[in-house]
Short mmCIF file of C-alpha atoms in Angstrom, two decimals:
data_model
loop_
_atom_site.label_atom_id
_atom_site.label_comp_id
_atom_site.label_asym_id
_atom_site.label_seq_id
_atom_site.Cartn_x
_atom_site.Cartn_y
_atom_site.Cartn_z
CA ASP F 1199 -3.14 0.21 -1.53
CA ALA F 1200 0.51 -1.03 -0.93
CA GLY F 1201 1.03 -0.08 2.49
CA VAL F 1202 4.09 1.21 3.67
CA ILE F 1203 6.83 -0.39 2.03
CA GLN F 1204 10.38 -0.81 3.89
CA SER F 1205 13.44 -2.44 2.10
CA PRO F 1206 15.37 -4.72 2.65
CA ARG F 1207 13.55 -6.86 4.95
CA HIS F 1208 16.74 -8.20 5.77
CA GLU F 1209 20.38 -6.89 6.35
CA VAL F 1210 23.41 -8.42 7.46
CA THR F 1211 26.68 -6.32 7.30
CA GLU F 1212 29.62 -6.12 9.40
CA MET F 1213 31.09 -3.65 12.24
CA GLY F 1214 31.98 -0.39 10.59
CA GLN F 1215 29.95 -0.54 7.38
CA GLU F 1216 27.61 1.92 6.53
CA VAL F 1217 23.58 0.54 6.15
CA THR F 1218 20.90 2.63 4.83
CA LEU F 1219 17.24 1.41 5.30
CA ARG F 1220 14.54 2.75 3.04
CA CYS F 1221 10.92 3.39 3.41
CA LYS F 1222 8.29 4.35 1.04
CA PRO F 1223 5.19 5.66 3.03
CA ILE F 1224 1.42 5.33 2.05
CA SER F 1225 0.57 7.74 -0.44
CA GLY F 1226 -1.07 11.07 1.00
CA HIS F 1227 0.23 10.51 4.57
CA ASN F 1228 2.32 13.32 5.78
CA SER F 1229 3.59 11.93 8.85
CA LEU F 1230 6.46 9.32 8.94
CA PHE F 1231 8.02 7.64 11.79
CA TRP F 1232 10.94 5.20 12.25
CA TYR F 1233 11.21 2.70 15.28
CA ARG F 1234 13.73 0.21 16.27
CA GLN F 1235 12.53 -3.13 18.18
CA THR F 1236 15.03 -4.86 20.26
CA MET F 1237 14.01 -7.81 23.15
CA MET F 1238 15.75 -5.75 25.68
CA ARG F 1239 14.57 -2.28 25.12
CA GLY F 1240 10.99 -3.17 23.48
CA LEU F 1241 9.82 -0.72 20.78
CA GLU F 1242 11.64 2.71 20.70
CA LEU F 1243 10.55 6.09 18.29
CA LEU F 1244 13.83 7.04 16.91
CA ILE F 1245 12.44 10.25 15.03
CA TYR F 1246 9.37 11.32 13.23
CA PHE F 1247 8.87 13.57 10.30
CA ASN F 1248 5.61 15.93 9.14
CA ASN F 1249 5.29 17.05 5.82
CA ASN F 1250 9.05 16.06 5.23
CA VAL F 1251 10.35 17.90 8.41
CA PRO F 1252 11.79 16.26 11.35
CA ILE F 1253 9.57 17.22 14.45
CA ASP F 1254 11.39 15.04 17.13
CA ASP F 1255 14.65 13.41 16.84
CA SER F 1256 15.00 12.82 20.61
CA GLY F 1257 15.45 9.20 20.07
CA MET F 1258 18.06 8.79 17.82
CA PRO F 1259 20.80 7.12 19.86
CA GLU F 1260 23.47 8.70 18.66
CA ASP F 1261 25.40 10.74 15.75
CA ARG F 1262 26.26 7.66 14.01
CA PHE F 1263 22.20 7.69 13.23
CA SER F 1264 20.55 9.93 10.58
CA ALA F 1265 17.56 9.97 8.70
CA LYS F 1266 16.18 11.91 5.90
CA MET F 1267 13.02 12.58 4.15
CA PRO F 1268 13.90 14.62 0.62
CA ASN F 1269 10.30 14.10 -0.41
CA ALA F 1270 6.92 12.72 0.95
CA SER F 1271 7.14 9.34 -0.69
CA PHE F 1272 10.67 8.58 0.60
CA SER F 1273 12.88 8.05 3.78
CA THR F 1274 15.85 6.94 4.90
CA LEU F 1275 17.56 5.79 8.03
CA LYS F 1276 21.32 5.69 7.94
CA ILE F 1277 23.61 4.20 10.44
CA GLN F 1278 27.89 5.09 10.11
CA PRO F 1279 29.62 3.43 11.17
CA SER F 1280 27.14 0.17 12.05
CA GLU F 1281 27.82 -1.80 15.51
CA PRO F 1282 26.92 -4.98 16.61
CA ARG F 1283 24.27 -3.32 19.40
CA ASP F 1284 22.79 -1.85 16.22
CA SER F 1285 21.42 -5.14 15.44
CA ALA F 1286 17.33 -4.71 15.65
CA VAL F 1287 14.48 -4.75 13.42
CA TYR F 1288 13.55 -1.37 12.49
CA PHE F 1289 10.02 -0.14 11.61
CA CYS F 1290 8.74 2.61 9.51
CA ALA F 1291 5.04 3.84 10.11
CA SER F 1292 3.41 6.63 8.17
CA SER F 1293 0.08 8.37 9.38
CA PRO F 1294 -2.21 10.97 7.57
CA ALA F 1295 -2.02 13.26 10.93
CA LYS F 1296 -1.22 16.47 11.23
CA ILE F 1297 0.58 17.52 14.72
CA GLY F 1298 -1.80 17.32 17.33
CA THR F 1299 -4.27 15.06 15.94
CA LYS F 1300 -4.97 11.21 16.75
CA ASN F 1301 -4.60 9.35 13.51
CA ILE F 1302 -3.47 5.70 12.99
CA GLN F 1303 -0.01 5.03 12.44
CA TYR F 1304 0.76 2.16 9.56
CA PHE F 1305 3.59 0.04 9.83
CA GLY F 1306 5.90 -1.67 7.44
CA ALA F 1307 7.05 -5.31 7.40
CA GLY F 1308 10.28 -4.06 9.17
CA THR F 1309 13.76 -4.57 8.06
CA ARG F 1310 16.17 -6.85 10.38
CA LEU F 1311 19.10 -5.67 10.83
CA SER F 1312 22.30 -7.88 11.96
CA VAL F 1313 25.51 -6.35 12.12
CA LEU F 1314 28.22 -9.10 12.81
CA GLY S 977 6.50 11.63 31.26
CA ASP S 978 3.63 9.86 29.74
CA SER S 979 4.11 5.93 29.95
CA VAL S 980 1.99 2.78 29.53
CA THR S 981 2.37 -0.41 31.85
CA GLN S 982 1.38 -3.84 30.49
CA MET S 983 1.19 -7.17 32.09
CA GLU S 984 4.18 -9.06 31.70
CA GLY S 985 3.84 -12.42 29.37
CA PRO S 986 3.57 -14.75 27.86
CA VAL S 987 0.02 -15.49 28.15
CA THR S 988 -0.53 -19.20 27.53
CA LEU S 989 -4.75 -20.15 26.83
CA SER S 990 -6.10 -23.14 25.06
CA GLU S 991 -8.52 -22.36 22.79
CA GLU S 992 -11.90 -20.71 23.17
CA ALA S 993 -10.60 -19.56 26.81
CA PHE S 994 -11.01 -15.88 27.94
CA LEU S 995 -8.68 -13.33 27.56
CA THR S 996 -7.72 -10.61 29.35
CA ILE S 997 -4.58 -8.39 29.25
CA ASN S 998 -4.35 -5.49 31.35
CA CYS S 999 -2.79 -2.27 30.54
CA THR S 1000 -2.60 1.18 32.67
CA TYR S 1001 -1.59 4.46 31.75
CA THR S 1002 0.06 7.68 33.07
CA ALA S 1003 -0.43 10.92 31.06
CA THR S 1004 -1.25 14.74 31.58
CA GLY S 1005 -4.31 15.63 29.71
CA TYR S 1006 -6.48 13.18 27.79
CA PRO S 1007 -4.62 10.81 25.60
CA SER S 1008 -5.89 8.73 23.02
CA LEU S 1009 -5.45 4.92 23.67
CA PHE S 1010 -4.80 1.96 21.51
CA TRP S 1011 -4.11 -1.77 21.17
CA TYR S 1012 -1.76 -2.82 18.34
CA VAL S 1013 -1.08 -6.37 17.54
CA GLN S 1014 2.18 -8.10 16.07
CA TYR S 1015 1.75 -11.50 14.37
CA PRO S 1016 5.12 -13.25 13.85
CA GLY S 1017 7.32 -11.34 11.25
CA GLU S 1018 4.97 -8.67 10.50
CA GLY S 1019 5.27 -5.11 11.69
CA LEU S 1020 2.52 -3.77 14.25
CA GLN S 1021 -1.21 -2.94 13.02
CA LEU S 1022 -4.16 -1.49 14.87
CA LEU S 1023 -6.56 -3.75 16.64
CA LEU S 1024 -8.72 -1.00 18.15
CA LYS S 1025 -8.99 2.55 19.81
CA ALA S 1026 -10.68 4.75 22.00
CA THR S 1027 -10.22 8.54 22.35
CA LYS S 1028 -12.18 9.67 25.26
CA ALA S 1029 -13.18 8.34 28.58
CA ASP S 1030 -15.72 5.64 28.78
CA ASP S 1031 -15.38 4.83 24.85
CA LYS S 1032 -15.40 1.25 24.02
CA GLY S 1033 -13.11 -0.18 20.96
CA SER S 1034 -13.64 -3.20 19.67
CA ASN S 1035 -12.61 -5.27 16.27
CA LYS S 1036 -12.11 -8.84 15.44
CA GLY S 1037 -14.14 -9.57 18.85
CA PHE S 1038 -11.50 -7.89 20.65
CA GLU S 1039 -12.98 -4.81 23.35
CA ALA S 1040 -11.15 -2.54 25.53
CA THR S 1041 -12.82 0.31 27.49
CA TYR S 1042 -11.29 3.82 28.63
CA ARG S 1043 -11.58 4.13 32.32
CA LYS S 1044 -10.24 7.26 33.13
CA GLU S 1045 -11.07 6.56 36.93
CA THR S 1046 -8.58 3.81 36.84
CA THR S 1047 -6.27 5.00 34.11
CA SER S 1048 -6.70 1.63 32.18
CA PHE S 1049 -7.50 0.12 28.91
CA HIS S 1050 -7.82 -3.78 29.45
CA LEU S 1051 -7.96 -5.89 26.50
CA GLU S 1052 -10.68 -8.76 26.40
CA LYS S 1053 -11.66 -11.62 24.12
CA GLY S 1054 -14.59 -13.94 25.30
CA SER S 1055 -13.22 -16.68 23.20
CA VAL S 1056 -9.60 -17.01 21.57
CA GLN S 1057 -8.67 -19.04 18.77
CA VAL S 1058 -5.17 -20.34 17.73
CA SER S 1059 -4.91 -17.61 15.11
CA ASP S 1060 -4.98 -14.87 17.81
CA SER S 1061 -1.67 -15.94 18.85
CA ALA S 1062 0.52 -12.78 18.46
CA VAL S 1063 2.42 -9.74 20.72
CA TYR S 1064 -0.29 -7.13 21.90
CA PHE S 1065 1.19 -3.65 22.48
CA CYS S 1066 -0.82 -1.15 24.54
CA ALA S 1067 -0.41 2.33 23.24
CA LEU S 1068 -1.28 5.92 23.83
CA THR S 1069 -1.05 9.52 22.26
CA SER S 1070 -1.05 12.72 24.22
CA TYR S 1071 -2.80 15.72 22.85
CA ASN S 1072 -0.14 17.75 21.71
CA THR S 1073 1.84 14.91 19.85
CA ASP S 1074 1.84 12.42 17.38
CA LYS S 1075 4.20 10.31 19.23
CA LEU S 1076 2.92 6.87 20.13
CA ILE S 1077 4.18 5.43 23.65
CA PHE S 1078 3.84 1.80 23.65
CA GLY S 1079 3.99 -0.63 26.82
CA THR S 1080 6.09 -3.38 26.33
CA GLY S 1081 4.14 -5.75 24.66
CA THR S 1082 2.26 -9.27 25.82
CA ARG S 1083 2.70 -12.21 24.13
CA LEU S 1084 -0.32 -14.39 23.86
CA GLN S 1085 -0.01 -18.03 22.97
CA VAL S 1086 -2.95 -20.18 22.26
CA PHE S 1087 -3.04 -23.81 22.19
CA PRO S 1088 -5.53 -26.11 20.10
#
């Protein structure tokens, strides 16, 4: 099993540009999570999906952030326009969980985003 | 709301020393408790878990016991190795959600 695959691993962009982060969850998993990790704020859950449907997006910082899951094997997190304060490591995780169960989350290696 | 509190790091130890990283939680209901580990440049991976009171999770020589009376889930290892150097996160999920609530992480540095 290849695990959760995120791309790109590193992204450097200029303020105002659109950034798209991609995630391929583990096959058969039906929950997908997007996290952001910074030194100041630690690990924050941005949004999660169950069966491709967004369940909780209360962690999405503002309208500049959007996430989609068009099918069970692909999700995107988009930032438009990007700002320097968006610089962070973004993690995707997937889980075989159904809502209300306690299954393990499997994390990708992350995308390190730098907005100049 | 639910929360997890971990001891501040970094924790610096010599190889073969005993490790304790404290974790306490606040939650309604009966949460499941987890320890995740993050090695440099990598994503988090599950180290161990416990789903009910008095359960002991263990893996790779690490142990943690779910203590409901003290709302704690302290991580211990009897003899650390240099390869254990990483950031350790305590986390919980509440009974009605799949969201993981993480502590701030504790960096462990083990020197030969």
